[in-house]
Amino acid sequence: MTDIKQQAQNMNTQMVEWRRHLHAHPELGYETPQTMAFIAERLKELGATDIRTGVGKGGVTAIIQGSGPTPVLGIRADIDALPVKEETGLSFASTVEGRMHACGHDAHTAMLLGAAKLLIQNKDKLKGSVKLIFQPAEEVTSGAMTMIADGVLENPKVDGVVGLHTGSLWGGFKSGEIGYCETPMMAACDFFYIHIKGKGGHGATPHLTVDPISIGCQIYSGLQTIVSRETSPLAPAVLTVGSFQGGATPNIIPPDCTLKGTLRALTPELRRELQDRITHIAQETARLMRGSATVTFDYGPPPLIPDKAMVRKLVRAAGDVVGPERVRAIPEPTMGAEDMACFLEKVPGVFFFHPSTFGDDRDYPHHHPKFSINEDVLWTGAGSLAQFALTWQD
Ligand SMILES: [Zn+2]
Ligand SMILES: [Zn+2]
C-alpha cells in the first residue's frame, strides 16, 4: 500500500521535530510529567479521543475510533530515558544534566505519534479501533506491569498488541529494514538476592566463627554449575552474579554477606527451574556449612514471545511499507529483556525490530553516552505500525 508509505515519508520531518523535543527533555521511570503533557497535547491536536494521562503512574493512553469499537489493537511505545550523561554534542542534546534518551524511546514516542496521525488520516479504512499506549518505566522493567495493573488492557478490552524497538539491538541489519522473529525473541529477567548469615569473629580464630564469605564462595561455585551441568545446552540461559559484598576489614570475619545477580531464560519453564535451583543451592550449601541463607527475587518481565499469526501479518504490513525484500528474520534472540513481554503474555501480538544505525562512526551501543539514531527512517516504523493496524483484521 504505497499510499501509507508516501504519507509516512511525508511526515518524517514532523516526527524528527517531535523526537528532538523529547530528546532534549528526557524524564526517568514514572516521573514523566512533561513527556505526558507533550504527548497529550499532540494527541489532542491530531484528534485522538479519550486521552488519559497518569495511566500506570506515568503513561498516556488514547483511542482512535475506526469503523466500530471492536476489535481493539493496542500499539505500545515506551517513553522513558536513562540516568546517563549525554556526550553526543548534538544540537538537540539533553538539557537535563545526568539524563539522556540513550535507548531510542524518544524515537518510539515520536513514531507512535506519527502512526496515530497516519491512522487518523485513514480512519475510514480502520476496522475496529486502536488504543495508543505510551508506557513509562521500561528501563526499570516495571512500567508495563504497572499499566496492566491499572487496567490498560481493559475498557476497551485490547484484542491484539504491537510494538517495536529501534536502534542496534540486533546486528546485521541496515536502516530502512524491519526485523521480525517468530520464536522467543528476548529473555525473561529476574534479579536474585542471597543473604548469608554466619557468625562473625576474629580473623585469627576462624574455628570459633561461621565464616559467611567462605559459604558465599561455595554458593557462588554451586550456582555456576546450574547452567553448565543442569540445563540443556540447547536451551539458552544466563546466570550472572554481579555483586558479592561482605566484611570491611582484613582481620575480622563478618557476621553476614550478600550475593546479588540476574537470571535470564527464554521459556517460562526454564525460568522457574533456575529460580528453584538458585534457592535450593543457596539454602542447602549454607546449611551444610553451619550457616543459613535467605533468597529473595525481584521478578522482571517474562520471555518475549510473539504470536506466530500476528508475526505473519506484521511481515506483510511492513513489506507494504518498506518493500518485502527489506523485511528480514532476526537470526537469533537476545538475552536482554523488554517489558513489552508483559503485554504479549496477556494478549496475542508482535514486537519488531526497527534498525536505525548510520553504518559509520556515529554508531554506539544502547545506553552509551554517545548513543544516537538515524532519524531518516522514523517513517518506516510509523508506517509499519499504521499499516499493521489497518490490515491485521484481513
Ligand atoms: Zn534501554
Ligand atoms: Zn529500550
Coordinates of C-alpha atoms and ligand atoms in Angstrom, one line a residue:
M1 CA 0.0 0.0 0.0
T2 CA 2.2 2.8 -1.3
D3 CA -0.3 5.3 -0.1
I4 CA 0.7 4.8 3.6
K5 CA 4.3 4.7 2.6
Q6 CA 4.0 8.0 0.9
Q7 CA 2.1 9.6 3.7
A8 CA 4.6 8.2 6.3
Q9 CA 7.6 9.6 4.3
N10 CA 5.9 13.0 4.1
M11 CA 5.6 13.0 7.9
N12 CA 9.3 12.2 8.7
T13 CA 10.3 15.8 9.2
Q14 CA 7.5 16.3 11.8
M15 CA 8.5 13.1 13.6
V16 CA 12.1 14.4 13.7
E17 CA 10.8 17.6 15.4
W18 CA 8.8 15.7 18.0
R19 CA 11.7 13.3 18.6
R20 CA 14.2 16.2 19.1
H21 CA 11.9 17.9 21.5
L22 CA 11.6 14.7 23.6
H23 CA 15.3 14.1 23.3
A24 CA 16.2 17.5 24.7
H25 CA 13.8 16.9 27.7
P26 CA 14.4 13.4 29.0
E27 CA 12.5 12.0 32.0
L28 CA 13.1 8.9 34.1
G29 CA 10.9 6.0 35.2
Y30 CA 7.4 7.1 36.3
E31 CA 8.4 10.8 36.7
T32 CA 7.3 11.8 33.3
P33 CA 5.0 14.9 33.7
Q34 CA 6.5 16.9 30.7
T35 CA 6.6 13.9 28.4
M36 CA 3.0 13.0 29.3
A37 CA 1.9 16.6 28.7
F38 CA 3.7 16.8 25.3
I39 CA 2.1 13.5 24.1
A40 CA -1.4 14.5 25.3
E41 CA -1.1 17.9 23.6
R42 CA 0.0 16.3 20.3
L43 CA -2.8 13.7 20.5
K44 CA -5.4 16.4 21.1
E45 CA -4.1 18.4 18.1
L46 CA -4.2 15.2 16.0
G47 CA -7.8 14.4 17.0
A48 CA -7.4 11.3 19.1
T49 CA -10.2 10.7 21.7
D50 CA -10.4 9.6 25.3
I51 CA -6.9 10.9 26.1
R52 CA -5.8 9.8 29.6
T53 CA -2.6 10.8 31.4
G54 CA -1.2 9.2 34.5
V55 CA -2.2 5.7 33.4
G56 CA 0.2 3.3 35.3
K57 CA 1.5 6.4 37.1
G58 CA 3.4 8.0 34.2
G59 CA 1.8 6.7 31.0
V60 CA -0.7 8.1 28.4
T61 CA -3.5 6.3 26.5
A62 CA -5.9 7.4 23.8
I63 CA -8.3 5.9 21.3
I64 CA -8.6 6.2 17.6
Q65 CA -12.0 5.1 16.6
G66 CA -12.4 3.4 13.2
S67 CA -15.4 1.6 11.8
G68 CA -16.6 0.4 15.2
P69 CA -15.5 -0.1 18.8
T70 CA -14.1 -3.6 18.3
P71 CA -11.7 -5.3 17.7
V72 CA -9.1 -3.1 19.6
L73 CA -5.4 -3.1 18.6
G74 CA -3.1 -1.8 21.3
I75 CA 0.0 0.0 19.9
R76 CA 2.6 0.4 22.6
A77 CA 5.7 2.7 22.8
D78 CA 7.9 3.2 25.8
I79 CA 8.7 6.8 26.7
D80 CA 11.3 6.9 29.4
A81 CA 15.0 7.9 29.4
L82 CA 18.1 6.8 31.3
P83 CA 20.3 8.2 34.1
V84 CA 23.2 8.8 31.6
K85 CA 25.2 12.0 31.0
E86 CA 24.8 12.7 27.3
E87 CA 28.1 13.2 25.3
T88 CA 26.7 13.3 21.7
G89 CA 27.3 17.0 21.2
L90 CA 24.1 17.1 19.1
S91 CA 22.3 20.5 18.8
F92 CA 19.2 19.0 20.5
A93 CA 21.1 17.1 23.2
S94 CA 19.6 16.6 26.7
T95 CA 19.0 19.8 28.6
V96 CA 18.9 17.9 31.9
E97 CA 22.3 17.0 33.5
G98 CA 22.7 13.3 34.0
R99 CA 19.6 12.2 32.0
M100 CA 19.5 11.1 28.4
H101 CA 17.4 9.3 25.8
A102 CA 20.1 6.7 25.2
C103 CA 17.9 3.8 24.1
G104 CA 15.8 5.5 21.5
H105 CA 12.5 5.7 23.4
D106 CA 12.2 9.3 22.2
A107 CA 12.0 7.9 18.7
H108 CA 9.5 5.3 19.8
T109 CA 7.3 8.0 21.2
A110 CA 7.6 10.1 18.0
M111 CA 6.9 7.1 15.8
L112 CA 3.7 6.2 17.8
L113 CA 2.5 9.8 17.4
G114 CA 3.3 9.5 13.7
A115 CA 1.4 6.3 13.5
A116 CA -1.5 8.0 15.3
K117 CA -1.5 10.8 12.7
L118 CA -1.5 8.3 9.8
L119 CA -4.4 6.3 11.3
I120 CA -6.5 9.4 11.9
Q121 CA -5.8 10.4 8.3
N122 CA -7.0 6.9 7.2
K123 CA -9.8 6.4 9.8
D124 CA -12.2 5.4 7.1
K125 CA -10.1 2.3 6.4
L126 CA -9.6 1.3 10.0
K127 CA -11.6 -1.7 11.1
G128 CA -12.4 -1.6 14.8
S129 CA -10.3 0.8 16.8
V130 CA -6.8 1.5 18.1
K131 CA -5.7 2.1 21.7
L132 CA -2.4 4.1 21.8
I133 CA -0.3 3.0 24.8
F134 CA 2.6 5.3 25.8
Q135 CA 4.4 3.4 28.6
P136 CA 6.7 4.8 31.3
A137 CA 9.4 3.0 33.3
E138 CA 10.6 0.4 30.7
E139 CA 14.2 0.8 31.7
V140 CA 13.3 -0.3 35.2
T141 CA 11.2 -3.1 33.6
S142 CA 8.1 -2.4 35.7
G143 CA 6.1 0.1 33.6
A144 CA 4.2 -2.4 31.6
M145 CA 3.2 -4.4 34.7
T146 CA 2.1 -1.1 36.4
M147 CA 0.0 -0.1 33.3
I148 CA -1.6 -3.6 33.1
A149 CA -2.4 -3.4 36.9
D150 CA -4.0 0.0 36.2
G151 CA -6.3 -1.6 33.6
V152 CA -4.7 -0.5 30.4
L153 CA -5.8 -3.8 28.6
E154 CA -9.5 -3.2 29.6
N155 CA -12.1 -0.6 28.9
P156 CA -12.0 -1.0 26.0
K157 CA -10.6 -4.6 26.1
V158 CA -7.4 -4.9 23.9
D159 CA -7.6 -7.9 21.5
G160 CA -4.1 -7.6 19.9
V161 CA -0.9 -5.7 20.6
V162 CA 2.1 -4.4 18.6
G163 CA 5.3 -2.6 19.4
L164 CA 8.8 -2.0 18.2
H165 CA 12.3 -1.3 19.3
T166 CA 14.7 1.0 17.3
G167 CA 18.5 1.1 17.3
S168 CA 21.1 -1.6 17.1
L169 CA 19.7 -4.4 19.4
W170 CA 20.3 -6.9 16.6
G171 CA 23.4 -6.8 14.3
G172 CA 23.4 -7.4 10.6
F173 CA 20.5 -5.1 9.7
K174 CA 20.6 -1.8 7.9
S175 CA 18.4 1.3 8.4
G176 CA 15.3 1.0 6.3
E177 CA 14.8 -2.7 7.0
I178 CA 12.5 -4.3 9.5
G179 CA 13.4 -7.3 11.7
Y180 CA 10.9 -9.9 12.9
C181 CA 11.1 -13.1 15.0
E182 CA 8.6 -16.0 15.2
T183 CA 10.2 -17.6 18.2
P184 CA 11.0 -16.3 21.7
M185 CA 12.9 -13.1 20.9
M186 CA 14.1 -11.7 24.3
A187 CA 14.7 -13.3 27.7
A188 CA 12.8 -13.4 31.0
C189 CA 14.8 -11.4 33.5
D190 CA 14.8 -11.7 37.3
F191 CA 17.1 -10.4 40.0
F192 CA 18.1 -12.5 42.9
Y193 CA 19.5 -11.6 46.3
I194 CA 21.2 -14.2 48.6
H195 CA 21.7 -13.0 52.2
I196 CA 24.1 -15.4 54.0
K197 CA 24.3 -15.5 57.8
G198 CA 27.2 -17.0 59.7
K199 CA 28.8 -16.0 63.0
G200 CA 31.4 -13.2 63.0
G201 CA 34.7 -13.1 64.9
H202 CA 38.4 -12.7 64.9
G203 CA 40.3 -13.4 61.7
A204 CA 42.9 -15.4 63.7
T205 CA 40.3 -17.8 65.2
P206 CA 38.1 -18.9 62.3
H207 CA 37.3 -22.1 64.1
L208 CA 35.3 -20.0 66.6
T209 CA 33.2 -18.4 63.8
V210 CA 31.0 -19.5 60.9
D211 CA 32.5 -17.6 58.0
P212 CA 29.8 -16.3 55.6
I213 CA 32.4 -15.4 53.0
S214 CA 33.5 -19.0 52.7
I215 CA 29.9 -20.0 52.5
G216 CA 29.3 -17.4 49.8
C217 CA 32.2 -18.7 47.7
Q218 CA 30.7 -22.2 47.8
I219 CA 27.3 -20.9 46.9
Y220 CA 28.8 -18.9 44.0
S221 CA 30.6 -22.0 42.7
G222 CA 27.4 -24.1 43.1
L223 CA 25.4 -21.5 41.1
Q224 CA 27.9 -21.7 38.2
T225 CA 27.0 -25.4 37.8
I226 CA 23.3 -24.8 37.2
V227 CA 23.8 -23.6 33.6
S228 CA 26.9 -25.7 32.8
R229 CA 25.6 -29.0 34.3
E230 CA 21.9 -28.9 34.8
T231 CA 20.2 -27.1 31.9
S232 CA 20.2 -28.3 28.3
P233 CA 23.0 -26.8 26.2
L234 CA 20.3 -26.2 23.5
A235 CA 18.2 -24.0 25.9
P236 CA 19.8 -20.6 26.4
A237 CA 20.1 -19.5 30.0
V238 CA 22.3 -17.0 31.8
L239 CA 23.1 -16.7 35.5
T240 CA 25.3 -13.9 36.5
V241 CA 26.4 -12.8 40.0
G242 CA 27.1 -9.1 39.7
S243 CA 27.7 -8.2 43.3
F244 CA 29.3 -10.1 46.2
Q245 CA 29.6 -8.0 49.3
G246 CA 30.6 -8.7 52.9
G247 CA 33.1 -7.5 55.5
A248 CA 35.3 -4.4 55.6
T249 CA 38.4 -5.3 57.5
P250 CA 41.3 -7.8 56.8
N251 CA 41.3 -9.4 60.2
I252 CA 37.5 -9.5 61.0
I253 CA 35.2 -12.3 59.9
P254 CA 31.9 -10.6 59.3
P255 CA 28.6 -12.0 60.5
D256 CA 27.0 -11.9 57.1
C257 CA 27.4 -11.2 53.4
T258 CA 25.3 -10.8 50.2
L259 CA 25.3 -12.1 46.7
K260 CA 23.2 -10.3 44.0
G261 CA 22.6 -11.5 40.5
T262 CA 20.4 -11.8 37.5
L263 CA 18.9 -14.8 35.6
R264 CA 17.8 -15.0 32.0
A265 CA 15.8 -17.7 30.2
L266 CA 13.8 -17.9 27.0
T267 CA 11.0 -20.1 28.4
P268 CA 8.8 -19.8 31.5
E269 CA 9.6 -23.4 32.5
L270 CA 13.4 -22.8 32.4
R271 CA 12.9 -19.5 34.3
R272 CA 11.1 -21.4 37.1
E273 CA 13.8 -24.1 37.2
L274 CA 16.6 -21.6 37.6
Q275 CA 14.7 -19.8 40.4
D276 CA 14.2 -23.1 42.2
R277 CA 17.8 -24.3 41.8
I278 CA 19.3 -20.9 42.9
T279 CA 17.1 -21.1 46.1
H280 CA 18.0 -24.7 46.9
I281 CA 21.7 -24.5 46.2
A282 CA 22.0 -21.3 48.3
Q283 CA 19.9 -22.7 51.3
E284 CA 21.4 -26.2 51.3
T285 CA 25.0 -25.1 50.9
A286 CA 24.7 -22.6 53.7
R287 CA 23.1 -25.2 56.0
L288 CA 25.9 -27.7 55.1
M289 CA 28.4 -25.2 56.2
R290 CA 26.6 -24.3 59.5
G291 CA 25.2 -21.1 58.3
S292 CA 21.9 -20.0 56.7
A293 CA 20.8 -18.2 53.5
T294 CA 17.7 -16.3 52.6
V295 CA 16.9 -16.0 48.9
T296 CA 14.6 -13.3 47.5
F297 CA 13.7 -12.3 44.0
D298 CA 12.7 -9.2 42.1
Y299 CA 10.6 -10.6 39.3
G300 CA 11.1 -8.8 35.9
P301 CA 9.4 -9.4 32.6
P302 CA 8.7 -12.9 31.2
P303 CA 10.3 -14.1 28.0
L304 CA 9.1 -12.0 25.0
I305 CA 7.1 -14.5 22.8
P306 CA 5.4 -13.2 19.7
D307 CA 2.3 -14.7 18.3
K308 CA 3.1 -16.5 15.1
A309 CA -0.1 -15.5 13.2
M310 CA 0.5 -11.9 14.2
V311 CA 4.1 -12.0 13.1
R312 CA 3.0 -13.1 9.6
K313 CA 0.6 -10.2 9.5
L314 CA 3.4 -7.8 10.5
V315 CA 5.7 -9.2 7.8
R316 CA 3.0 -8.5 5.2
A317 CA 2.2 -5.0 6.6
A318 CA 5.9 -3.9 7.0
G319 CA 6.6 -5.3 3.5
D320 CA 3.9 -3.0 2.1
V321 CA 5.8 0.0 3.6
V322 CA 9.5 -0.8 3.2
G323 CA 9.3 -3.5 0.5
P324 CA 9.1 -7.3 1.2
E325 CA 12.8 -7.7 0.5
R326 CA 13.7 -5.4 3.4
V327 CA 11.7 -7.4 6.0
R328 CA 14.0 -10.0 7.4
A329 CA 14.0 -12.6 10.1
I330 CA 16.2 -11.9 13.2
P331 CA 18.7 -14.8 13.2
E332 CA 18.9 -15.3 17.0
P333 CA 17.2 -14.0 20.2
T334 CA 18.9 -11.7 22.6
M335 CA 19.2 -12.5 26.4
G336 CA 18.3 -8.8 27.1
A337 CA 14.8 -8.2 28.4
E338 CA 12.0 -5.9 27.4
D339 CA 8.7 -5.4 29.3
M340 CA 6.7 -5.4 26.1
A341 CA 6.8 -9.1 27.0
C342 CA 4.2 -8.5 29.8
F343 CA 1.6 -7.3 27.2
L344 CA 2.4 -10.2 24.9
E345 CA 1.9 -12.6 27.8
K346 CA -1.7 -11.3 28.1
V347 CA -2.7 -10.6 24.5
P348 CA -1.6 -12.1 21.2
G349 CA 0.7 -9.7 19.4
V350 CA 4.0 -8.9 17.8
F351 CA 7.2 -6.9 18.6
F352 CA 9.5 -6.0 15.8
F353 CA 13.0 -4.5 15.3
H354 CA 13.4 -1.1 13.7
P355 CA 17.1 -0.8 12.7
S356 CA 18.3 2.8 12.9
T357 CA 22.0 2.8 12.7
F358 CA 24.2 5.0 10.5
G359 CA 26.7 2.4 9.4
D360 CA 29.6 4.7 10.4
D361 CA 31.4 6.0 13.4
R362 CA 28.3 7.7 14.8
D363 CA 27.0 4.2 15.9
Y364 CA 27.4 3.5 19.6
P365 CA 25.6 0.8 21.7
H366 CA 22.4 1.4 23.5
H367 CA 22.7 3.1 26.9
H368 CA 26.1 4.7 25.8
P369 CA 26.6 8.4 26.4
K370 CA 27.1 8.8 22.6
F371 CA 24.2 6.6 21.5
S372 CA 22.3 8.1 18.6
I373 CA 19.8 7.0 16.0
N374 CA 19.3 7.6 12.3
E375 CA 16.2 9.9 12.1
D376 CA 15.8 9.4 8.3
V377 CA 13.9 6.1 8.9
L378 CA 11.4 7.2 11.5
W379 CA 8.8 6.8 8.7
T380 CA 9.4 3.1 8.3
G381 CA 8.5 2.4 12.0
A382 CA 5.4 4.7 12.0
G383 CA 4.3 3.4 8.6
S384 CA 4.7 -0.3 9.6
L385 CA 2.7 0.3 12.8
A386 CA -0.1 2.1 11.0
Q387 CA -0.2 -0.4 8.1
F388 CA -0.4 -3.3 10.6
A389 CA -3.3 -1.6 12.4
L390 CA -5.1 -1.1 9.0
T391 CA -4.6 -4.7 7.9
W392 CA -4.3 -7.0 10.9
Q393 CA -8.0 -8.0 10.5
D394 CA -7.6 -9.0 6.9
Ligands
ZN1 ZN 17.3 0.5 27.2
ZN2 ZN 14.9 0.4 25.1

